[in-house]
Amino acid sequence: MPGKQARYRSLRLGVSWPRDMLRKRIDERLEMRLAQGMMEEVQGLLDSGVQPEFLLGLGLEYRFITRYLLGEIPDRDAMLGQLSQAIWKFAKRQMTWFKRNPDIVWLDMQADAYGQACEAMEAFLGERSGGEAARPADA
C-alpha cells in the first residue's frame, strides 16, 4: 500500500555472508538435516498415509525428498544436487529481495557481528527519546 506509514519504528538487522561461504553453509545445513533423519521422516509420513501432494507443497526439502522417494528423481545424488541448487536459487532471491530494503543494517558475519549489532542498537535507541523499546513511529 503506497504511502502507508509503519505503525512502529524498528531496527532491522540482516546477516551478510560472502556467497561462497553462504553456499557452503547451505550445503552443510542440508547434510545436517539429512543426518538428523529428514529422509526417514518423509518416508514415515508417506507410509502413514500423508498424501504426496501435501508434502510437495511444504517446502523445498520435503518436495525433493518426496519426489526421490516416489521414484521421480532417479538417485540420491541427483536429488541432493537438484535440492542444493534449488535452495541456493531461493537464497539468492531472498538476498535480492532483502537488499532492496534500505532500512536493514547489514552485519558482516566474518567480522565482529555482535559488536556491529550493539552499535546499531545503540544508535537506534539513541535516536529515540526516553529509550522506549516499542513506541509508535509517529510519537
PDB file of C-alpha atoms in Angstrom:
ATOM      1  CA  MET A   1       0.000   0.000   0.000  1.00  0.00           C
ATOM      2  CA  PRO A   2       1.776   3.156  -1.189  1.00  0.00           C
ATOM      3  CA  GLY A   3       2.133   5.906   1.355  1.00  0.00           C
ATOM      4  CA  LYS A   4       1.237   3.717   4.331  1.00  0.00           C
ATOM      5  CA  GLN A   5       3.275   4.565   7.426  1.00  0.00           C
ATOM      6  CA  ALA A   6       4.710   1.860   9.650  1.00  0.00           C
ATOM      7  CA  ARG A   7       2.950   1.668  12.991  1.00  0.00           C
ATOM      8  CA  TYR A   8       6.198   1.208  14.920  1.00  0.00           C
ATOM      9  CA  ARG A   9       9.803   2.055  14.244  1.00  0.00           C
ATOM     10  CA  SER A  10      12.007  -0.987  14.357  1.00  0.00           C
ATOM     11  CA  LEU A  11      15.642  -1.880  13.952  1.00  0.00           C
ATOM     12  CA  ARG A  12      16.134  -4.438  11.237  1.00  0.00           C
ATOM     13  CA  LEU A  13      19.348  -6.424  11.226  1.00  0.00           C
ATOM     14  CA  GLY A  14      20.447  -8.694   8.399  1.00  0.00           C
ATOM     15  CA  VAL A  15      23.377 -11.084   8.226  1.00  0.00           C
ATOM     16  CA  SER A  16      25.739 -10.930   5.303  1.00  0.00           C
ATOM     17  CA  TRP A  17      27.991 -13.794   4.233  1.00  0.00           C
ATOM     18  CA  PRO A  18      30.243 -13.985   1.174  1.00  0.00           C
ATOM     19  CA  ARG A  19      28.486 -16.060  -1.497  1.00  0.00           C
ATOM     20  CA  ASP A  20      30.956 -18.951  -1.335  1.00  0.00           C
ATOM     21  CA  MET A  21      30.581 -19.147   2.438  1.00  0.00           C
ATOM     22  CA  LEU A  22      26.794 -18.959   2.174  1.00  0.00           C
ATOM     23  CA  ARG A  23      26.792 -21.790  -0.367  1.00  0.00           C
ATOM     24  CA  LYS A  24      28.930 -23.895   1.972  1.00  0.00           C
ATOM     25  CA  ARG A  25      26.607 -23.170   4.902  1.00  0.00           C
ATOM     26  CA  ILE A  26      23.570 -24.154   2.819  1.00  0.00           C
ATOM     27  CA  ASP A  27      25.180 -27.473   1.887  1.00  0.00           C
ATOM     28  CA  GLU A  28      26.231 -28.134   5.500  1.00  0.00           C
ATOM     29  CA  ARG A  29      22.700 -27.425   6.730  1.00  0.00           C
ATOM     30  CA  LEU A  30      21.264 -29.801   4.136  1.00  0.00           C
ATOM     31  CA  GLU A  31      23.720 -32.547   5.166  1.00  0.00           C
ATOM     32  CA  MET A  32      22.808 -31.963   8.819  1.00  0.00           C
ATOM     33  CA  ARG A  33      19.054 -32.190   8.112  1.00  0.00           C
ATOM     34  CA  LEU A  34      19.558 -35.481   6.279  1.00  0.00           C
ATOM     35  CA  ALA A  35      21.813 -36.841   9.053  1.00  0.00           C
ATOM     36  CA  GLN A  36      19.094 -35.946  11.576  1.00  0.00           C
ATOM     37  CA  GLY A  37      16.654 -38.196   9.710  1.00  0.00           C
ATOM     38  CA  MET A  38      14.710 -35.993   7.329  1.00  0.00           C
ATOM     39  CA  MET A  39      14.631 -38.709   4.679  1.00  0.00           C
ATOM     40  CA  GLU A  40      13.199 -41.159   7.229  1.00  0.00           C
ATOM     41  CA  GLU A  41      10.712 -38.523   8.386  1.00  0.00           C
ATOM     42  CA  VAL A  42       9.347 -38.055   4.883  1.00  0.00           C
ATOM     43  CA  GLN A  43       9.217 -41.820   4.285  1.00  0.00           C
ATOM     44  CA  GLY A  44       7.362 -42.233   7.572  1.00  0.00           C
ATOM     45  CA  LEU A  45       4.841 -39.569   6.575  1.00  0.00           C
ATOM     46  CA  LEU A  46       4.246 -41.278   3.241  1.00  0.00           C
ATOM     47  CA  ASP A  47       3.929 -44.671   4.961  1.00  0.00           C
ATOM     48  CA  SER A  48       1.380 -43.257   7.409  1.00  0.00           C
ATOM     49  CA  GLY A  49      -0.863 -42.094   4.575  1.00  0.00           C
ATOM     50  CA  VAL A  50       0.126 -38.457   4.122  1.00  0.00           C
ATOM     51  CA  GLN A  51      -0.602 -37.589   0.514  1.00  0.00           C
ATOM     52  CA  PRO A  52       2.447 -36.776  -1.627  1.00  0.00           C
ATOM     53  CA  GLU A  53       0.709 -33.619  -2.901  1.00  0.00           C
ATOM     54  CA  PHE A  54       0.672 -32.284   0.653  1.00  0.00           C
ATOM     55  CA  LEU A  55       4.381 -32.985   1.142  1.00  0.00           C
ATOM     56  CA  LEU A  56       5.237 -31.446  -2.231  1.00  0.00           C
ATOM     57  CA  GLY A  57       3.744 -28.179  -1.001  1.00  0.00           C
ATOM     58  CA  LEU A  58       5.639 -27.984   2.298  1.00  0.00           C
ATOM     59  CA  GLY A  59       8.951 -26.656   1.040  1.00  0.00           C
ATOM     60  CA  LEU A  60      11.999 -27.464  -1.000  1.00  0.00           C
ATOM     61  CA  GLU A  61      13.433 -30.228   1.181  1.00  0.00           C
ATOM     62  CA  TYR A  62      10.117 -32.057   1.506  1.00  0.00           C
ATOM     63  CA  ARG A  63       9.401 -31.558  -2.198  1.00  0.00           C
ATOM     64  CA  PHE A  64      12.677 -33.025  -3.456  1.00  0.00           C
ATOM     65  CA  ILE A  65      12.845 -35.854  -0.921  1.00  0.00           C
ATOM     66  CA  THR A  66       9.253 -36.830  -1.724  1.00  0.00           C
ATOM     67  CA  ARG A  67       9.980 -36.836  -5.446  1.00  0.00           C
ATOM     68  CA  TYR A  68      13.054 -39.004  -4.811  1.00  0.00           C
ATOM     69  CA  LEU A  69      11.158 -41.467  -2.618  1.00  0.00           C
ATOM     70  CA  LEU A  70       8.400 -41.726  -5.234  1.00  0.00           C
ATOM     71  CA  GLY A  71      10.996 -42.529  -7.896  1.00  0.00           C
ATOM     72  CA  GLU A  72      10.595 -39.274  -9.826  1.00  0.00           C
ATOM     73  CA  ILE A  73      14.270 -38.450  -9.223  1.00  0.00           C
ATOM     74  CA  PRO A  74      16.445 -41.428 -10.182  1.00  0.00           C
ATOM     75  CA  ASP A  75      19.025 -41.488  -7.394  1.00  0.00           C
ATOM     76  CA  ARG A  76      20.028 -39.871  -4.120  1.00  0.00           C
ATOM     77  CA  ASP A  77      22.968 -37.944  -5.592  1.00  0.00           C
ATOM     78  CA  ALA A  78      20.763 -36.431  -8.298  1.00  0.00           C
ATOM     79  CA  MET A  79      18.203 -35.470  -5.674  1.00  0.00           C
ATOM     80  CA  LEU A  80      20.834 -33.856  -3.452  1.00  0.00           C
ATOM     81  CA  GLY A  81      22.307 -31.928  -6.373  1.00  0.00           C
ATOM     82  CA  GLN A  82      18.924 -30.651  -7.513  1.00  0.00           C
ATOM     83  CA  LEU A  83      17.864 -29.786  -3.977  1.00  0.00           C
ATOM     84  CA  SER A  84      21.091 -27.944  -3.201  1.00  0.00           C
ATOM     85  CA  GLN A  85      20.738 -25.928  -6.406  1.00  0.00           C
ATOM     86  CA  ALA A  86      17.086 -25.110  -5.651  1.00  0.00           C
ATOM     87  CA  ILE A  87      17.932 -23.938  -2.115  1.00  0.00           C
ATOM     88  CA  TRP A  88      20.774 -21.794  -3.482  1.00  0.00           C
ATOM     89  CA  LYS A  89      18.470 -20.157  -6.047  1.00  0.00           C
ATOM     90  CA  PHE A  90      15.912 -19.486  -3.321  1.00  0.00           C
ATOM     91  CA  ALA A  91      18.597 -17.938  -1.089  1.00  0.00           C
ATOM     92  CA  LYS A  92      19.735 -15.673  -3.941  1.00  0.00           C
ATOM     93  CA  ARG A  93      16.152 -14.488  -4.495  1.00  0.00           C
ATOM     94  CA  GLN A  94      15.844 -13.779  -0.762  1.00  0.00           C
ATOM     95  CA  MET A  95      19.087 -11.788  -0.766  1.00  0.00           C
ATOM     96  CA  THR A  96      17.931  -9.743  -3.747  1.00  0.00           C
ATOM     97  CA  TRP A  97      14.596  -9.019  -2.078  1.00  0.00           C
ATOM     98  CA  PHE A  98      16.102  -8.024   1.281  1.00  0.00           C
ATOM     99  CA  LYS A  99      18.853  -5.894  -0.286  1.00  0.00           C
ATOM    100  CA  ARG A 100      16.140  -3.621  -1.718  1.00  0.00           C
ATOM    101  CA  ASN A 101      15.226  -2.518   1.808  1.00  0.00           C
ATOM    102  CA  PRO A 102      17.408   0.488   2.718  1.00  0.00           C
ATOM    103  CA  ASP A 103      16.371   0.246   6.386  1.00  0.00           C
ATOM    104  CA  ILE A 104      18.175  -3.041   7.029  1.00  0.00           C
ATOM    105  CA  VAL A 105      21.510  -2.754   8.836  1.00  0.00           C
ATOM    106  CA  TRP A 106      23.725  -5.481   7.406  1.00  0.00           C
ATOM    107  CA  LEU A 107      26.076  -7.317   9.766  1.00  0.00           C
ATOM    108  CA  ASP A 108      29.295  -8.698   8.330  1.00  0.00           C
ATOM    109  CA  MET A 109      29.356 -12.237   9.679  1.00  0.00           C
ATOM    110  CA  GLN A 110      33.084 -12.577   9.030  1.00  0.00           C
ATOM    111  CA  ALA A 111      33.821  -9.629  11.287  1.00  0.00           C
ATOM    112  CA  ASP A 112      32.521  -8.657  14.728  1.00  0.00           C
ATOM    113  CA  ALA A 113      28.809  -9.087  14.007  1.00  0.00           C
ATOM    114  CA  TYR A 114      27.941  -8.851  17.698  1.00  0.00           C
ATOM    115  CA  GLY A 115      29.789  -5.538  18.016  1.00  0.00           C
ATOM    116  CA  GLN A 116      28.132  -4.253  14.844  1.00  0.00           C
ATOM    117  CA  ALA A 117      24.713  -5.221  16.197  1.00  0.00           C
ATOM    118  CA  CYS A 118      25.397  -3.495  19.522  1.00  0.00           C
ATOM    119  CA  GLU A 119      26.477  -0.313  17.721  1.00  0.00           C
ATOM    120  CA  ALA A 120      23.363  -0.390  15.548  1.00  0.00           C
ATOM    121  CA  MET A 121      21.141  -0.881  18.603  1.00  0.00           C
ATOM    122  CA  GLU A 122      22.811   1.959  20.493  1.00  0.00           C
ATOM    123  CA  ALA A 123      22.421   4.268  17.504  1.00  0.00           C
ATOM    124  CA  PHE A 124      18.795   3.233  17.048  1.00  0.00           C
ATOM    125  CA  LEU A 125      17.935   3.684  20.705  1.00  0.00           C
ATOM    126  CA  GLY A 126      19.860   6.962  20.814  1.00  0.00           C
ATOM    127  CA  GLU A 127      17.529   8.359  18.148  1.00  0.00           C
ATOM    128  CA  ARG A 128      14.558   7.806  20.438  1.00  0.00           C
ATOM    129  CA  SER A 129      13.532   9.954  23.351  1.00  0.00           C
ATOM    130  CA  GLY A 130      13.077   8.006  26.546  1.00  0.00           C
ATOM    131  CA  GLY A 131      14.628   4.836  25.110  1.00  0.00           C
ATOM    132  CA  GLU A 132      11.282   3.019  24.969  1.00  0.00           C
ATOM    133  CA  ALA A 133      11.531  -0.383  23.318  1.00  0.00           C
ATOM    134  CA  ALA A 134       8.403  -0.107  21.173  1.00  0.00           C
ATOM    135  CA  ARG A 135       6.898   3.290  20.603  1.00  0.00           C
ATOM    136  CA  PRO A 136       4.595   4.343  17.783  1.00  0.00           C
ATOM    137  CA  ALA A 137       6.524   5.645  14.781  1.00  0.00           C
ATOM    138  CA  ASP A 138       4.734   8.993  14.771  1.00  0.00           C
ATOM    139  CA  ALA A 139       5.147   9.707  18.505  1.00  0.00           C
TER     140      ALA A 139
END
